[in-house]
Amino acid sequence: MKSIKNMELKNKKVIIRCDFNVPIKEGKIIDDTRIKASLETIKYCQEKQAKIILLSHLGRIKEQNDLEKNNLKPVAKRLEELLKTKIFFSEETRGKTLEEQINQLKPKEILLIQNTRYEDLNGKKESGNDEELGKYWASLGEVFINDAFGTIHRAHASNVGIASHLPSAVGLLVEKELNALGILENPPHPFVVVLGGAKVEDKIGVIGNLVKKADKILIGGGMAFTFLKAEGYEIGSSLLDKENIAFCTKILKEYANKIILPVDVAVTTEYSEKEEYKIKEINEISYNEMGLDIGPKTKEIFENNLNHAQIVVWNGPLGVYEFNKYKKHTKEILEYLIENKIKTILGGGDIVAAATKEGLKEKVYHASTGGGATLEYLEGKKLPGLEAIK
Ligand code: AMP
């Protein structure tokens, strides 16, 4: 994959596609992790004397009302604070004023363009990868750097579109993600996969791809109950993905020695934190109970399987971590991996949110910034944002 380090940037107008899709409430940024993650590439371009043009989407734009709450301006202000430098901002996503602003840029100066999805109001031009829009944005620069890992699995005008018309490379953040995930192409063994989260449906592709490479797949979270149902257990009112019972039966039959399911669970009668929970063996769940976390015996079995792993990839929490009562075993297994220095990749989304909540994110080997992108990578799919650069 072509890296920014191989590009000539001096005095060039360099368009960087960043991921500034941050939560904003009443004009205030609540979590600036993604902005901070983009700084390395921006600073690199400054050092190389590039004229820097930043593009990003923010939220979804379906109607006029979505414009103001998804205005990128607060990001310009936060970038100014973090970089201690003036950030020029363009209210327009195209047109004369924008073009003039770009022509006035001097080396090291930075311009942030308004939310790329403002163009979606006009017939989904950004999200639909409108040919003319990609070409237009490309005409504003001389080099294109894709550093938005979170949207690398999408074909949008601001990534695939621009990359099709300019010399392009990936930025330092995307490079870091690819280096970490690249280990999984030819993983050292034992290679152990931990899967949790809500639906089997979302993980079918991952299971199908990784079950061949992995030595063990440990399944917890809501999705474990569809597997348990397929094994013939009573799962009460636990989460069930009816349409995929047959898939679970098939995969369990084919890979019986690789897949490890919970042997005990924390059950309660209400999807909330109000009720007390009980730890029950997997064959003791009654019709009115639901499992919201794995149990202590399962935790021990999981840890014994992780013990000698050379690499672990983990997608989806093992319980409803949003409730303090049911985050216990997700947190403890994360701590186990960290304490035992087991090389672990957290595959974006909710497991990264859980690790962040517990202050553990920085302690794992790699926590991916892209939920959907990592999932598609783990499924073995081609990522359009990268293909366009290749
Ligand atoms: P995913 O996006 O598939 O990784 O799913 C994450 C969601 O799965 C989180 O919101 C968790 O609360 C939820 N989850 C994890 N374990 C369970 C469970 N046992 N029952 C219901 N939901 C769960």
CSV table of C-alpha atoms and ligand atoms in Angstrom, one decimal:
chain,number,residue,atom,x,y,z
A,1,MET,CA,0.0,0.0,0.0
A,2,LYS,CA,1.4,3.4,-1.0
A,3,SER,CA,2.3,5.4,2.1
A,4,ILE,CA,2.4,9.1,2.6
A,5,LYS,CA,6.1,8.7,3.3
A,6,ASN,CA,6.6,7.9,-0.3
A,7,MET,CA,4.9,11.0,-1.6
A,8,GLU,CA,6.5,14.3,-2.6
A,9,LEU,CA,4.5,16.9,-0.6
A,10,LYS,CA,6.6,20.1,-0.6
A,11,ASN,CA,4.6,23.1,-1.7
A,12,LYS,CA,1.9,20.8,-3.0
A,13,LYS,CA,-1.8,21.2,-2.3
A,14,VAL,CA,-2.4,18.0,-0.2
A,15,ILE,CA,-6.0,16.9,0.4
A,16,ILE,CA,-6.2,14.7,3.5
A,17,ARG,CA,-9.5,12.7,4.1
A,18,CYS,CA,-9.7,12.6,7.9
A,19,ASP,CA,-12.3,11.0,10.2
A,20,PHE,CA,-13.6,13.9,12.2
A,21,ASN,CA,-16.9,12.1,12.8
A,22,VAL,CA,-17.0,13.1,16.5
A,23,PRO,CA,-20.0,13.3,18.9
A,24,ILE,CA,-21.1,17.0,19.1
A,25,LYS,CA,-23.8,18.3,21.5
A,26,GLU,CA,-24.9,21.9,21.3
A,27,GLY,CA,-21.8,22.9,19.4
A,28,LYS,CA,-19.5,21.2,21.9
A,29,ILE,CA,-17.3,18.2,21.0
A,30,ILE,CA,-17.8,15.5,23.6
A,31,ASP,CA,-15.0,13.2,22.6
A,32,ASP,CA,-12.1,14.4,20.5
A,33,THR,CA,-10.3,11.0,20.2
A,34,ARG,CA,-10.7,10.9,16.4
A,35,ILE,CA,-9.4,14.5,16.0
A,36,LYS,CA,-6.3,13.7,18.1
A,37,ALA,CA,-5.8,10.5,16.0
A,38,SER,CA,-5.5,12.6,12.9
A,39,LEU,CA,-2.8,15.0,14.2
A,40,GLU,CA,0.2,12.9,13.3
A,41,THR,CA,-0.5,13.0,9.6
A,42,ILE,CA,-1.4,16.7,9.6
A,43,LYS,CA,1.8,17.5,11.5
A,44,TYR,CA,3.8,15.4,9.1
A,45,CYS,CA,2.3,17.4,6.1
A,46,GLN,CA,3.2,20.6,7.9
A,47,GLU,CA,6.8,19.5,8.4
A,48,LYS,CA,7.0,18.6,4.7
A,49,GLN,CA,5.8,22.2,3.8
A,50,ALA,CA,2.5,21.0,2.2
A,51,LYS,CA,-0.5,23.3,1.7
A,52,ILE,CA,-3.1,21.3,3.7
A,53,ILE,CA,-6.8,20.8,2.8
A,54,LEU,CA,-8.8,18.7,5.2
A,55,LEU,CA,-12.0,16.8,4.3
A,56,SER,CA,-14.3,14.8,6.6
A,57,HIS,CA,-17.9,13.7,7.0
A,58,LEU,CA,-19.8,14.3,10.2
A,59,GLY,CA,-23.0,12.4,11.0
A,60,ARG,CA,-25.7,11.8,8.4
A,61,ILE,CA,-27.4,14.5,6.3
A,62,LYS,CA,-30.9,13.6,5.1
A,63,GLU,CA,-32.7,16.9,5.3
A,64,GLN,CA,-32.1,20.6,5.8
A,65,ASN,CA,-32.5,20.2,9.6
A,66,ASP,CA,-29.5,17.9,9.8
A,67,LEU,CA,-27.1,20.6,8.5
A,68,GLU,CA,-26.6,22.7,11.6
A,69,LYS,CA,-26.1,19.9,14.1
A,70,ASN,CA,-23.6,18.3,11.7
A,71,ASN,CA,-21.6,21.5,11.1
A,72,LEU,CA,-17.9,20.8,11.1
A,73,LYS,CA,-16.9,24.3,12.4
A,74,PRO,CA,-16.4,23.1,16.0
A,75,VAL,CA,-13.8,20.7,14.7
A,76,ALA,CA,-11.8,23.6,13.2
A,77,LYS,CA,-11.8,25.3,16.6
A,78,ARG,CA,-10.6,22.1,18.4
A,79,LEU,CA,-7.9,21.6,15.7
A,80,GLU,CA,-6.7,25.2,16.3
A,81,GLU,CA,-6.3,24.4,20.0
A,82,LEU,CA,-4.5,21.1,19.5
A,83,LEU,CA,-2.2,22.3,16.7
A,84,LYS,CA,-1.8,25.8,18.1
A,85,THR,CA,-2.1,27.2,14.6
A,86,LYS,CA,-4.8,29.0,12.6
A,87,ILE,CA,-7.3,26.7,10.8
A,88,PHE,CA,-9.0,28.3,7.9
A,89,PHE,CA,-12.6,27.1,7.4
A,90,SER,CA,-14.7,26.9,4.3
A,91,GLU,CA,-18.5,27.0,4.8
A,92,GLU,CA,-18.9,25.7,1.3
A,93,THR,CA,-18.1,22.3,-0.1
A,94,ARG,CA,-17.6,23.7,-3.6
A,95,GLY,CA,-17.4,27.0,-5.5
A,96,LYS,CA,-15.4,30.1,-6.2
A,97,THR,CA,-14.9,31.2,-2.5
A,98,LEU,CA,-13.5,27.8,-1.6
A,99,GLU,CA,-11.2,27.8,-4.6
A,100,GLU,CA,-9.9,31.2,-3.7
A,101,GLN,CA,-9.3,30.2,-0.1
A,102,ILE,CA,-7.3,27.2,-1.4
A,103,ASN,CA,-5.3,29.3,-3.8
A,104,GLN,CA,-4.3,31.6,-1.0
A,105,LEU,CA,-2.9,28.8,1.2
A,106,LYS,CA,0.8,29.0,1.9
A,107,PRO,CA,3.0,26.0,2.8
A,108,LYS,CA,2.1,24.6,6.3
A,109,GLU,CA,-1.3,26.4,6.3
A,110,ILE,CA,-4.4,24.4,6.9
A,111,LEU,CA,-8.0,24.7,5.5
A,112,LEU,CA,-10.9,22.6,6.7
A,113,ILE,CA,-13.8,22.2,4.3
A,114,GLN,CA,-17.4,21.9,5.6
A,115,ASN,CA,-18.9,18.4,6.2
A,116,THR,CA,-18.6,16.4,2.9
A,117,ARG,CA,-22.1,15.0,3.5
A,118,TYR,CA,-23.6,18.5,3.0
A,119,GLU,CA,-23.4,17.2,-0.6
A,120,ASP,CA,-25.8,14.4,0.3
A,121,LEU,CA,-28.7,16.8,0.5
A,122,ASN,CA,-28.2,17.3,-3.2
A,123,GLY,CA,-28.9,13.7,-4.3
A,124,LYS,CA,-26.5,11.7,-2.1
A,125,LYS,CA,-23.5,13.0,-4.1
A,126,GLU,CA,-20.9,12.2,-1.4
A,127,SER,CA,-22.3,8.9,-0.1
A,128,GLY,CA,-23.2,7.8,-3.6
A,129,ASN,CA,-19.7,8.5,-4.9
A,130,ASP,CA,-20.9,10.9,-7.6
A,131,GLU,CA,-18.3,10.9,-10.3
A,132,GLU,CA,-18.4,14.6,-11.0
A,133,LEU,CA,-18.0,15.5,-7.3
A,134,GLY,CA,-15.0,13.3,-6.8
A,135,LYS,CA,-13.4,14.8,-9.8
A,136,TYR,CA,-14.2,18.3,-8.6
A,137,TRP,CA,-12.7,17.8,-5.2
A,138,ALA,CA,-9.6,16.1,-6.8
A,139,SER,CA,-9.2,19.3,-8.9
A,140,LEU,CA,-8.7,21.3,-5.7
A,141,GLY,CA,-5.4,19.5,-4.8
A,142,GLU,CA,-2.3,17.8,-6.2
A,143,VAL,CA,-1.9,14.8,-3.8
A,144,PHE,CA,-4.6,12.8,-1.9
A,145,ILE,CA,-4.0,11.2,1.4
A,146,ASN,CA,-6.7,8.9,2.9
A,147,ASP,CA,-6.3,8.8,6.6
A,148,ALA,CA,-10.0,8.0,7.5
A,149,PHE,CA,-9.9,4.4,8.5
A,150,GLY,CA,-13.5,4.6,9.8
A,151,THR,CA,-14.8,5.0,6.2
A,152,ILE,CA,-12.2,3.0,4.3
A,153,HIS,CA,-14.8,0.2,3.7
A,154,ARG,CA,-17.1,2.7,1.9
A,155,ALA,CA,-16.9,4.0,-1.6
A,156,HIS,CA,-17.6,7.7,-1.2
A,157,ALA,CA,-16.7,10.7,-3.4
A,158,SER,CA,-14.4,12.1,-0.7
A,159,ASN,CA,-12.3,8.9,-0.6
A,160,VAL,CA,-12.7,6.6,-3.6
A,161,GLY,CA,-13.8,9.4,-5.9
A,162,ILE,CA,-10.8,11.7,-5.2
A,163,ALA,CA,-8.3,8.8,-5.2
A,164,SER,CA,-9.4,7.9,-8.7
A,165,HIS,CA,-8.2,11.3,-10.0
A,166,LEU,CA,-5.0,12.1,-8.0
A,167,PRO,CA,-1.7,10.5,-7.0
A,168,SER,CA,-2.8,8.9,-3.7
A,169,ALA,CA,-1.5,7.2,-0.6
A,170,VAL,CA,-2.7,6.3,2.9
A,171,GLY,CA,-1.9,8.4,5.9
A,172,LEU,CA,-0.1,7.5,9.1
A,173,LEU,CA,-3.2,6.5,11.0
A,174,VAL,CA,-4.5,4.1,8.3
A,175,GLU,CA,-1.0,2.7,7.9
A,176,LYS,CA,-0.9,2.0,11.6
A,177,GLU,CA,-4.2,0.2,11.5
A,178,LEU,CA,-3.1,-1.9,8.4
A,179,ASN,CA,0.1,-2.8,10.0
A,180,ALA,CA,-1.7,-4.1,13.2
A,181,LEU,CA,-4.4,-5.9,11.3
A,182,GLY,CA,-1.9,-7.2,8.7
A,183,ILE,CA,-0.6,-9.7,11.3
A,184,LEU,CA,-3.9,-11.6,10.9
A,185,GLU,CA,-3.1,-12.4,7.3
A,186,ASN,CA,-0.6,-14.9,8.5
A,187,PRO,CA,-1.2,-15.1,12.2
A,188,PRO,CA,1.3,-16.6,14.6
A,189,HIS,CA,-0.3,-19.6,16.5
A,190,PRO,CA,-2.1,-20.1,18.7
A,191,PHE,CA,-4.4,-17.5,17.2
A,192,VAL,CA,-7.5,-17.0,19.3
A,193,VAL,CA,-10.7,-15.1,18.4
A,194,VAL,CA,-13.1,-13.7,21.0
A,195,LEU,CA,-16.5,-12.8,19.7
A,196,GLY,CA,-19.4,-11.2,21.5
A,197,GLY,CA,-21.9,-8.5,20.9
A,198,ALA,CA,-25.5,-8.7,20.0
A,199,LYS,CA,-26.3,-10.4,16.7
A,200,VAL,CA,-25.0,-13.5,15.0
A,201,GLU,CA,-26.1,-12.0,11.7
A,202,ASP,CA,-23.4,-9.2,12.0
A,203,LYS,CA,-20.6,-11.8,12.6
A,204,ILE,CA,-21.4,-14.5,10.1
A,205,GLY,CA,-18.7,-13.2,7.7
A,206,VAL,CA,-16.1,-12.9,10.4
A,207,ILE,CA,-16.8,-16.4,11.8
A,208,GLY,CA,-16.8,-17.9,8.3
A,209,ASN,CA,-13.4,-16.3,7.5
A,210,LEU,CA,-11.6,-16.6,10.8
A,211,VAL,CA,-12.8,-20.1,11.8
A,212,LYS,CA,-10.4,-21.5,9.2
A,213,LYS,CA,-7.4,-19.6,10.4
A,214,ALA,CA,-8.0,-19.5,14.2
A,215,ASP,CA,-7.1,-22.2,16.7
A,216,LYS,CA,-10.0,-21.3,18.9
A,217,ILE,CA,-13.1,-19.1,18.7
A,218,LEU,CA,-14.5,-18.1,22.1
A,219,ILE,CA,-18.1,-17.0,21.8
A,220,GLY,CA,-19.9,-14.9,24.5
A,221,GLY,CA,-22.3,-11.9,24.6
A,222,GLY,CA,-25.8,-12.0,23.2
A,223,MET,CA,-24.8,-14.0,20.1
A,224,ALA,CA,-23.8,-17.0,22.2
A,225,PHE,CA,-27.4,-17.8,22.9
A,226,THR,CA,-28.2,-18.5,19.3
A,227,PHE,CA,-25.4,-21.1,19.3
A,228,LEU,CA,-26.6,-22.5,22.6
A,229,LYS,CA,-30.1,-22.8,21.2
A,230,ALA,CA,-28.7,-24.6,18.2
A,231,GLU,CA,-27.1,-27.0,20.7
A,232,GLY,CA,-30.6,-27.6,22.1
A,233,TYR,CA,-30.4,-25.6,25.3
A,234,GLU,CA,-33.3,-23.6,26.8
A,235,ILE,CA,-32.2,-20.0,26.6
A,236,GLY,CA,-35.3,-18.4,28.1
A,237,SER,CA,-35.8,-14.8,26.9
A,238,SER,CA,-32.1,-14.3,26.1
A,239,LEU,CA,-31.2,-12.7,22.7
A,240,LEU,CA,-32.0,-15.1,19.9
A,241,ASP,CA,-31.2,-14.6,16.2
A,242,LYS,CA,-33.8,-17.1,14.8
A,243,GLU,CA,-32.8,-16.8,11.2
A,244,ASN,CA,-29.3,-17.9,12.0
A,245,ILE,CA,-29.8,-21.0,14.1
A,246,ALA,CA,-29.2,-23.2,11.1
A,247,PHE,CA,-25.8,-21.4,10.4
A,248,CYS,CA,-24.8,-22.0,14.1
A,249,THR,CA,-25.7,-25.7,13.8
A,250,LYS,CA,-23.6,-26.0,10.7
A,251,ILE,CA,-20.6,-24.2,12.0
A,252,LEU,CA,-20.7,-26.1,15.3
A,253,LYS,CA,-20.8,-29.4,13.5
A,254,GLU,CA,-18.0,-28.5,11.2
A,255,TYR,CA,-15.7,-26.9,13.8
A,256,ALA,CA,-16.7,-28.6,17.0
A,257,ASN,CA,-13.1,-28.6,18.3
A,258,LYS,CA,-12.5,-24.9,17.7
A,259,ILE,CA,-15.7,-23.2,19.0
A,260,ILE,CA,-16.0,-22.7,22.7
A,261,LEU,CA,-19.4,-21.6,24.2
A,262,PRO,CA,-20.4,-20.4,27.7
A,263,VAL,CA,-21.0,-23.1,30.3
A,264,ASP,CA,-22.5,-20.6,32.8
A,265,VAL,CA,-24.2,-17.2,32.6
A,266,ALA,CA,-25.4,-14.3,34.7
A,267,VAL,CA,-29.2,-14.4,34.3
A,268,THR,CA,-32.0,-12.0,35.3
A,269,THR,CA,-35.6,-11.4,34.5
A,270,GLU,CA,-35.5,-7.9,33.2
A,271,TYR,CA,-33.2,-6.1,30.7
A,272,SER,CA,-32.1,-3.5,33.2
A,273,GLU,CA,-29.9,-3.2,36.3
A,274,LYS,CA,-32.8,-3.1,38.7
A,275,GLU,CA,-33.2,-6.8,39.4
A,276,GLU,CA,-30.5,-9.0,41.1
A,277,TYR,CA,-28.9,-11.6,38.9
A,278,LYS,CA,-28.1,-15.2,39.5
A,279,ILE,CA,-25.2,-17.3,38.1
A,280,LYS,CA,-26.6,-20.4,36.4
A,281,GLU,CA,-25.3,-23.3,34.6
A,282,ILE,CA,-26.2,-23.3,30.9
A,283,ASN,CA,-28.7,-26.1,31.3
A,284,GLU,CA,-30.5,-24.3,34.2
A,285,ILE,CA,-31.9,-21.2,32.4
A,286,SER,CA,-35.7,-21.0,32.9
A,287,TYR,CA,-38.1,-19.7,30.3
A,288,ASN,CA,-38.4,-16.2,31.9
A,289,GLU,CA,-34.7,-15.5,32.4
A,290,MET,CA,-32.2,-13.8,30.1
A,291,GLY,CA,-28.4,-14.1,30.1
A,292,LEU,CA,-26.7,-10.7,30.2
A,293,ASP,CA,-23.1,-11.7,30.9
A,294,ILE,CA,-21.0,-14.9,30.8
A,295,GLY,CA,-20.4,-16.6,34.2
A,296,PRO,CA,-17.2,-17.1,36.2
A,297,LYS,CA,-16.6,-20.7,35.0
A,298,THR,CA,-16.8,-19.5,31.4
A,299,LYS,CA,-14.5,-16.7,32.2
A,300,GLU,CA,-11.9,-19.2,33.5
A,301,ILE,CA,-12.3,-21.5,30.5
A,302,PHE,CA,-11.9,-18.5,28.2
A,303,GLU,CA,-8.7,-17.4,30.1
A,304,ASN,CA,-7.3,-20.8,29.9
A,305,ASN,CA,-7.7,-20.7,26.1
A,306,LEU,CA,-6.2,-17.3,25.9
A,307,ASN,CA,-3.3,-18.1,28.1
A,308,HIS,CA,-0.8,-19.3,25.4
A,309,ALA,CA,-2.2,-17.2,22.5
A,310,GLN,CA,0.4,-15.5,20.3
A,311,ILE,CA,-2.3,-13.2,19.0
A,312,VAL,CA,-5.9,-12.5,20.0
A,313,VAL,CA,-8.5,-10.6,18.0
A,314,TRP,CA,-11.6,-9.6,19.9
A,315,ASN,CA,-14.8,-8.2,18.5
A,316,GLY,CA,-17.9,-7.5,20.6
A,317,PRO,CA,-18.4,-7.4,24.4
A,318,LEU,CA,-19.1,-10.6,26.3
A,319,GLY,CA,-22.0,-9.0,28.2
A,320,VAL,CA,-24.2,-5.9,28.3
A,321,TYR,CA,-21.2,-3.7,29.3
A,322,GLU,CA,-23.4,-0.6,29.3
A,323,PHE,CA,-24.9,-1.9,32.6
A,324,ASN,CA,-22.2,-1.9,35.4
A,325,LYS,CA,-23.6,-5.2,36.7
A,326,TYR,CA,-22.9,-7.0,33.4
A,327,LYS,CA,-19.6,-5.5,32.3
A,328,LYS,CA,-17.7,-7.6,34.9
A,329,HIS,CA,-16.3,-10.4,32.7
A,330,THR,CA,-15.6,-8.3,29.7
A,331,LYS,CA,-13.5,-6.1,31.9
A,332,GLU,CA,-11.8,-8.9,33.8
A,333,ILE,CA,-10.8,-10.8,30.6
A,334,LEU,CA,-9.5,-7.5,29.1
A,335,GLU,CA,-7.4,-7.1,32.3
A,336,TYR,CA,-6.2,-10.7,32.1
A,337,LEU,CA,-4.9,-10.1,28.6
A,338,ILE,CA,-3.2,-6.9,29.6
A,339,GLU,CA,-1.6,-8.4,32.7
A,340,ASN,CA,-0.3,-11.4,30.9
A,341,LYS,CA,1.0,-9.3,28.0
A,342,ILE,CA,-1.0,-11.2,25.4
A,343,LYS,CA,-0.9,-9.4,22.0
A,344,THR,CA,-4.5,-8.3,21.5
A,345,ILE,CA,-6.3,-6.5,18.7
A,346,LEU,CA,-9.6,-5.0,19.7
A,347,GLY,CA,-11.7,-4.8,16.5
A,348,GLY,CA,-13.4,-1.4,16.9
A,349,GLY,CA,-16.9,-0.6,17.9
A,350,ASP,CA,-18.3,-1.6,21.2
A,351,ILE,CA,-15.4,-3.6,22.6
A,352,VAL,CA,-13.2,-0.5,22.1
A,353,ALA,CA,-15.9,1.6,23.8
A,354,ALA,CA,-15.9,-0.9,26.7
A,355,ALA,CA,-12.1,-0.8,27.0
A,356,THR,CA,-12.1,3.0,26.8
A,357,LYS,CA,-14.8,3.2,29.6
A,358,GLU,CA,-12.5,1.1,31.8
A,359,GLY,CA,-9.3,3.1,31.0
A,360,LEU,CA,-7.8,0.0,29.3
A,361,LYS,CA,-7.8,1.1,25.7
A,362,GLU,CA,-4.2,2.4,25.7
A,363,LYS,CA,-2.9,-0.8,27.4
A,364,VAL,CA,-3.8,-3.2,24.6
A,365,TYR,CA,-1.6,-3.9,21.6
A,366,HIS,CA,-4.0,-2.3,19.2
A,367,ALA,CA,-7.5,-0.8,19.5
A,368,SER,CA,-8.9,-0.1,16.1
A,369,THR,CA,-10.6,3.2,15.3
A,370,GLY,CA,-13.0,1.6,12.7
A,371,GLY,CA,-15.8,-0.7,13.8
A,372,GLY,CA,-17.4,-1.5,10.4
A,373,ALA,CA,-14.0,-1.2,8.6
A,374,THR,CA,-12.3,-3.7,10.9
A,375,LEU,CA,-15.2,-6.1,10.7
A,376,GLU,CA,-15.1,-6.1,6.9
A,377,TYR,CA,-11.3,-6.5,7.0
A,378,LEU,CA,-11.8,-9.5,9.3
A,379,GLU,CA,-14.3,-10.9,6.9
A,380,GLY,CA,-11.6,-10.9,4.3
A,381,LYS,CA,-13.5,-8.4,2.1
A,382,LYS,CA,-11.7,-5.9,-0.1
A,383,LEU,CA,-11.9,-2.3,1.3
A,384,PRO,CA,-12.9,0.2,-1.5
A,385,GLY,CA,-10.9,3.1,0.1
A,386,LEU,CA,-7.8,1.0,-0.1
A,387,GLU,CA,-8.5,-0.5,-3.5
A,388,ALA,CA,-8.8,3.0,-5.0
A,389,ILE,CA,-5.3,3.8,-3.7
A,390,LYS,CA,-3.7,0.5,-4.9
B,1,AMP,P1,-22.1,-5.5,18.5
B,1,AMP,O1,-22.3,-4.2,17.9
B,1,AMP,O2,-22.6,-6.7,17.8
B,1,AMP,O3,-20.6,-5.7,19.0
B,1,AMP,O4,-23.0,-5.6,19.8
B,1,AMP,C1,-22.7,-4.8,21.0
B,1,AMP,C2,-23.9,-4.8,21.9
B,1,AMP,O5,-24.1,-6.2,22.3
B,1,AMP,C3,-23.7,-4.0,23.1
B,1,AMP,O6,-24.6,-3.0,23.1
B,1,AMP,C4,-24.0,-5.0,24.2
B,1,AMP,O7,-24.9,-4.5,25.2
B,1,AMP,C5,-24.8,-6.1,23.5
B,1,AMP,N1,-24.7,-7.4,24.3
B,1,AMP,C6,-23.6,-8.0,24.7
B,1,AMP,N2,-24.0,-9.1,25.4
B,1,AMP,C7,-25.3,-9.2,25.4
B,1,AMP,C8,-26.3,-10.1,26.0
B,1,AMP,N3,-25.9,-11.1,26.7
B,1,AMP,N4,-27.6,-9.8,25.7
B,1,AMP,C9,-28.0,-8.7,25.0
B,1,AMP,N5,-27.1,-7.8,24.5
B,1,AMP,C10,-25.8,-8.1,24.7
